[in-house]
Amino acid sequence: MTGHSAVATLPRHPRSAAHARRVLAKVAPTDCAVVDTAALLLSEVVSNAVRHAGGAAIEVAVARDPAVGAITGAVFDREPAMGSGSRSGDAPAGEMETGRGLDLLEALAASWGVATVGDHGKWVWFRLPAE
């Protein structure tokens, strides 16, 4: 870990989203304009990996570009394919309890994507510019 980036291996467990936010806190000061949005998106991506991917662990990487204040977050899991993005249940969109993580990425991140690593897994990443 440096002052501007951090990487952690976390168990595939529901509490890992909280651990990932602590990794983010080591990189992004609380007065950073986009730290709350970064924490939300990182939690969503970690939660998706915990819920939908296989394997015992996930990797979390966070970097901050201090020159512009931009934050990049990424989560690696052992599932090479991206899920269909389907939402749970048949409830109307406003009543759903799950299935909004990718919508949040689309709405809040300046950019995001998925980078597969052969059949070993994938990185789901996002970037937030300074506001």
PDB file of C-alpha atoms in Angstrom:
ATOM      1  CA  MET A   1       0.000   0.000   0.000  1.00  0.00           C
ATOM      2  CA  THR A   2       1.146   3.529  -0.729  1.00  0.00           C
ATOM      3  CA  GLY A   3      -0.450   6.801   0.293  1.00  0.00           C
ATOM      4  CA  HIS A   4      -2.321   6.864  -2.995  1.00  0.00           C
ATOM      5  CA  SER A   5      -3.297   3.216  -3.487  1.00  0.00           C
ATOM      6  CA  ALA A   6      -4.190   0.131  -1.510  1.00  0.00           C
ATOM      7  CA  VAL A   7      -4.935  -3.511  -2.299  1.00  0.00           C
ATOM      8  CA  ALA A   8      -6.517  -6.062   0.009  1.00  0.00           C
ATOM      9  CA  THR A   9      -7.585  -9.687  -0.173  1.00  0.00           C
ATOM     10  CA  LEU A  10     -10.895 -10.116   1.596  1.00  0.00           C
ATOM     11  CA  PRO A  11     -13.001 -13.176   2.344  1.00  0.00           C
ATOM     12  CA  ARG A  12     -16.112 -13.627   0.232  1.00  0.00           C
ATOM     13  CA  HIS A  13     -18.313 -12.655   3.153  1.00  0.00           C
ATOM     14  CA  PRO A  14     -21.078 -10.057   3.674  1.00  0.00           C
ATOM     15  CA  ARG A  15     -18.846  -8.063   6.037  1.00  0.00           C
ATOM     16  CA  SER A  16     -16.277  -7.558   3.283  1.00  0.00           C
ATOM     17  CA  ALA A  17     -18.026  -4.414   2.043  1.00  0.00           C
ATOM     18  CA  ALA A  18     -17.224  -2.752   5.386  1.00  0.00           C
ATOM     19  CA  HIS A  19     -13.606  -3.922   5.126  1.00  0.00           C
ATOM     20  CA  ALA A  20     -13.412  -2.503   1.600  1.00  0.00           C
ATOM     21  CA  ARG A  21     -14.614   0.885   2.861  1.00  0.00           C
ATOM     22  CA  ARG A  22     -11.768   0.838   5.401  1.00  0.00           C
ATOM     23  CA  VAL A  23      -9.331   0.208   2.534  1.00  0.00           C
ATOM     24  CA  LEU A  24     -10.816   3.228   0.758  1.00  0.00           C
ATOM     25  CA  ALA A  25     -10.426   5.336   3.910  1.00  0.00           C
ATOM     26  CA  LYS A  26      -6.672   4.654   3.898  1.00  0.00           C
ATOM     27  CA  VAL A  27      -6.432   6.171   0.411  1.00  0.00           C
ATOM     28  CA  ALA A  28      -9.064   8.899   0.275  1.00  0.00           C
ATOM     29  CA  PRO A  29      -9.293  11.552   2.971  1.00  0.00           C
ATOM     30  CA  THR A  30     -12.748  12.152   4.419  1.00  0.00           C
ATOM     31  CA  ASP A  31     -12.784  15.664   2.942  1.00  0.00           C
ATOM     32  CA  CYS A  32     -12.341  14.275  -0.579  1.00  0.00           C
ATOM     33  CA  ALA A  33     -15.320  15.462  -2.633  1.00  0.00           C
ATOM     34  CA  VAL A  34     -16.249  12.016  -3.945  1.00  0.00           C
ATOM     35  CA  VAL A  35     -15.358   9.759  -1.007  1.00  0.00           C
ATOM     36  CA  ASP A  36     -18.986   9.038  -0.055  1.00  0.00           C
ATOM     37  CA  THR A  37     -19.883   8.116  -3.622  1.00  0.00           C
ATOM     38  CA  ALA A  38     -16.745   5.969  -3.873  1.00  0.00           C
ATOM     39  CA  ALA A  39     -17.701   4.169  -0.647  1.00  0.00           C
ATOM     40  CA  LEU A  40     -21.195   3.482  -1.984  1.00  0.00           C
ATOM     41  CA  LEU A  41     -19.955   2.153  -5.332  1.00  0.00           C
ATOM     42  CA  LEU A  42     -17.187   0.076  -3.758  1.00  0.00           C
ATOM     43  CA  SER A  43     -19.722  -1.461  -1.367  1.00  0.00           C
ATOM     44  CA  GLU A  44     -22.021  -2.314  -4.274  1.00  0.00           C
ATOM     45  CA  VAL A  45     -19.281  -3.945  -6.340  1.00  0.00           C
ATOM     46  CA  VAL A  46     -17.994  -5.933  -3.343  1.00  0.00           C
ATOM     47  CA  SER A  47     -21.526  -7.018  -2.460  1.00  0.00           C
ATOM     48  CA  ASN A  48     -22.103  -8.226  -6.027  1.00  0.00           C
ATOM     49  CA  ALA A  49     -18.878 -10.260  -5.913  1.00  0.00           C
ATOM     50  CA  VAL A  50     -19.786 -11.754  -2.545  1.00  0.00           C
ATOM     51  CA  ARG A  51     -23.272 -12.654  -3.679  1.00  0.00           C
ATOM     52  CA  HIS A  52     -22.690 -13.866  -7.235  1.00  0.00           C
ATOM     53  CA  ALA A  53     -19.088 -15.052  -7.661  1.00  0.00           C
ATOM     54  CA  GLY A  54     -17.360 -18.226  -6.588  1.00  0.00           C
ATOM     55  CA  GLY A  55     -14.172 -18.736  -4.642  1.00  0.00           C
ATOM     56  CA  ALA A  56     -13.245 -18.041  -1.065  1.00  0.00           C
ATOM     57  CA  ALA A  57     -11.803 -14.548  -1.523  1.00  0.00           C
ATOM     58  CA  ILE A  58     -12.037 -11.342  -3.523  1.00  0.00           C
ATOM     59  CA  GLU A  59      -9.433  -8.664  -4.210  1.00  0.00           C
ATOM     60  CA  VAL A  60     -10.114  -4.967  -3.667  1.00  0.00           C
ATOM     61  CA  ALA A  61      -7.950  -2.236  -5.164  1.00  0.00           C
ATOM     62  CA  VAL A  62      -8.388   1.502  -4.618  1.00  0.00           C
ATOM     63  CA  ALA A  63      -6.291   4.341  -6.031  1.00  0.00           C
ATOM     64  CA  ARG A  64      -6.494   8.113  -5.732  1.00  0.00           C
ATOM     65  CA  ASP A  65      -4.905  10.566  -8.134  1.00  0.00           C
ATOM     66  CA  PRO A  66      -3.983  13.415  -5.775  1.00  0.00           C
ATOM     67  CA  ALA A  67      -3.354  15.848  -8.629  1.00  0.00           C
ATOM     68  CA  VAL A  68      -7.013  15.829  -9.618  1.00  0.00           C
ATOM     69  CA  GLY A  69      -8.686  14.040  -6.702  1.00  0.00           C
ATOM     70  CA  ALA A  70     -10.045  11.213  -8.849  1.00  0.00           C
ATOM     71  CA  ILE A  71     -10.676   7.823  -7.250  1.00  0.00           C
ATOM     72  CA  THR A  72     -10.609   4.446  -8.974  1.00  0.00           C
ATOM     73  CA  GLY A  73     -11.999   1.351  -7.277  1.00  0.00           C
ATOM     74  CA  ALA A  74     -11.857  -2.230  -8.516  1.00  0.00           C
ATOM     75  CA  VAL A  75     -12.928  -5.646  -7.261  1.00  0.00           C
ATOM     76  CA  PHE A  76     -11.625  -8.963  -8.565  1.00  0.00           C
ATOM     77  CA  ASP A  77     -13.621 -12.146  -8.216  1.00  0.00           C
ATOM     78  CA  ARG A  78     -13.138 -15.684  -9.529  1.00  0.00           C
ATOM     79  CA  GLU A  79     -16.208 -15.647 -11.802  1.00  0.00           C
ATOM     80  CA  PRO A  80     -15.091 -14.791 -15.357  1.00  0.00           C
ATOM     81  CA  ALA A  81     -18.593 -14.104 -16.664  1.00  0.00           C
ATOM     82  CA  MET A  82     -20.631 -11.085 -15.759  1.00  0.00           C
ATOM     83  CA  GLY A  83     -24.125 -11.911 -14.570  1.00  0.00           C
ATOM     84  CA  SER A  84     -27.114 -11.024 -16.659  1.00  0.00           C
ATOM     85  CA  GLY A  85     -27.799  -7.965 -14.557  1.00  0.00           C
ATOM     86  CA  SER A  86     -31.307  -9.174 -13.885  1.00  0.00           C
ATOM     87  CA  ARG A  87     -33.049  -7.810 -10.868  1.00  0.00           C
ATOM     88  CA  SER A  88     -34.504 -10.065  -8.220  1.00  0.00           C
ATOM     89  CA  GLY A  89     -38.183 -10.841  -8.226  1.00  0.00           C
ATOM     90  CA  ASP A  90     -41.006  -9.445 -10.256  1.00  0.00           C
ATOM     91  CA  ALA A  91     -41.548  -6.280  -8.216  1.00  0.00           C
ATOM     92  CA  PRO A  92     -41.692  -2.903  -9.948  1.00  0.00           C
ATOM     93  CA  ALA A  93     -38.330  -1.103 -10.030  1.00  0.00           C
ATOM     94  CA  GLY A  94     -39.248   1.244  -7.179  1.00  0.00           C
ATOM     95  CA  GLU A  95     -40.115  -1.648  -4.869  1.00  0.00           C
ATOM     96  CA  MET A  96     -37.115  -3.931  -5.505  1.00  0.00           C
ATOM     97  CA  GLU A  97     -34.778  -4.696  -2.636  1.00  0.00           C
ATOM     98  CA  THR A  98     -31.829  -5.817  -4.785  1.00  0.00           C
ATOM     99  CA  GLY A  99     -30.537  -5.468  -8.318  1.00  0.00           C
ATOM    100  CA  ARG A 100     -29.549  -1.820  -8.451  1.00  0.00           C
ATOM    101  CA  GLY A 101     -25.752  -2.045  -8.171  1.00  0.00           C
ATOM    102  CA  LEU A 102     -25.020  -1.739 -11.883  1.00  0.00           C
ATOM    103  CA  ASP A 103     -27.592   1.042 -12.170  1.00  0.00           C
ATOM    104  CA  LEU A 104     -25.693   2.938  -9.463  1.00  0.00           C
ATOM    105  CA  LEU A 105     -22.418   2.454 -11.315  1.00  0.00           C
ATOM    106  CA  GLU A 106     -24.015   3.758 -14.488  1.00  0.00           C
ATOM    107  CA  ALA A 107     -25.561   6.756 -12.764  1.00  0.00           C
ATOM    108  CA  LEU A 108     -22.724   7.839 -10.469  1.00  0.00           C
ATOM    109  CA  ALA A 109     -19.385   6.771 -11.957  1.00  0.00           C
ATOM    110  CA  ALA A 110     -17.659   8.825 -14.638  1.00  0.00           C
ATOM    111  CA  SER A 111     -16.730   5.479 -16.177  1.00  0.00           C
ATOM    112  CA  TRP A 112     -16.874   1.821 -15.221  1.00  0.00           C
ATOM    113  CA  GLY A 113     -16.325  -1.525 -16.801  1.00  0.00           C
ATOM    114  CA  VAL A 114     -15.431  -5.165 -16.564  1.00  0.00           C
ATOM    115  CA  ALA A 115     -12.022  -6.601 -17.454  1.00  0.00           C
ATOM    116  CA  THR A 116     -11.866 -10.383 -17.670  1.00  0.00           C
ATOM    117  CA  VAL A 117      -8.682 -12.244 -16.817  1.00  0.00           C
ATOM    118  CA  GLY A 118      -9.038 -15.256 -19.091  1.00  0.00           C
ATOM    119  CA  ASP A 119     -10.971 -17.947 -17.282  1.00  0.00           C
ATOM    120  CA  HIS A 120      -9.500 -16.885 -13.913  1.00  0.00           C
ATOM    121  CA  GLY A 121     -12.024 -14.175 -13.083  1.00  0.00           C
ATOM    122  CA  LYS A 122     -12.759 -10.532 -13.683  1.00  0.00           C
ATOM    123  CA  TRP A 123     -12.155  -7.036 -12.372  1.00  0.00           C
ATOM    124  CA  VAL A 124     -15.183  -4.763 -12.066  1.00  0.00           C
ATOM    125  CA  TRP A 125     -13.918  -1.191 -11.824  1.00  0.00           C
ATOM    126  CA  PHE A 126     -15.184   2.374 -11.595  1.00  0.00           C
ATOM    127  CA  ARG A 127     -13.656   5.838 -11.719  1.00  0.00           C
ATOM    128  CA  LEU A 128     -14.925   8.985 -10.076  1.00  0.00           C
ATOM    129  CA  PRO A 129     -13.487  12.381 -10.981  1.00  0.00           C
ATOM    130  CA  ALA A 130     -13.070  15.119  -8.431  1.00  0.00           C
ATOM    131  CA  GLU A 131     -16.214  17.215  -8.193  1.00  0.00           C
TER     132      GLU A 131
END
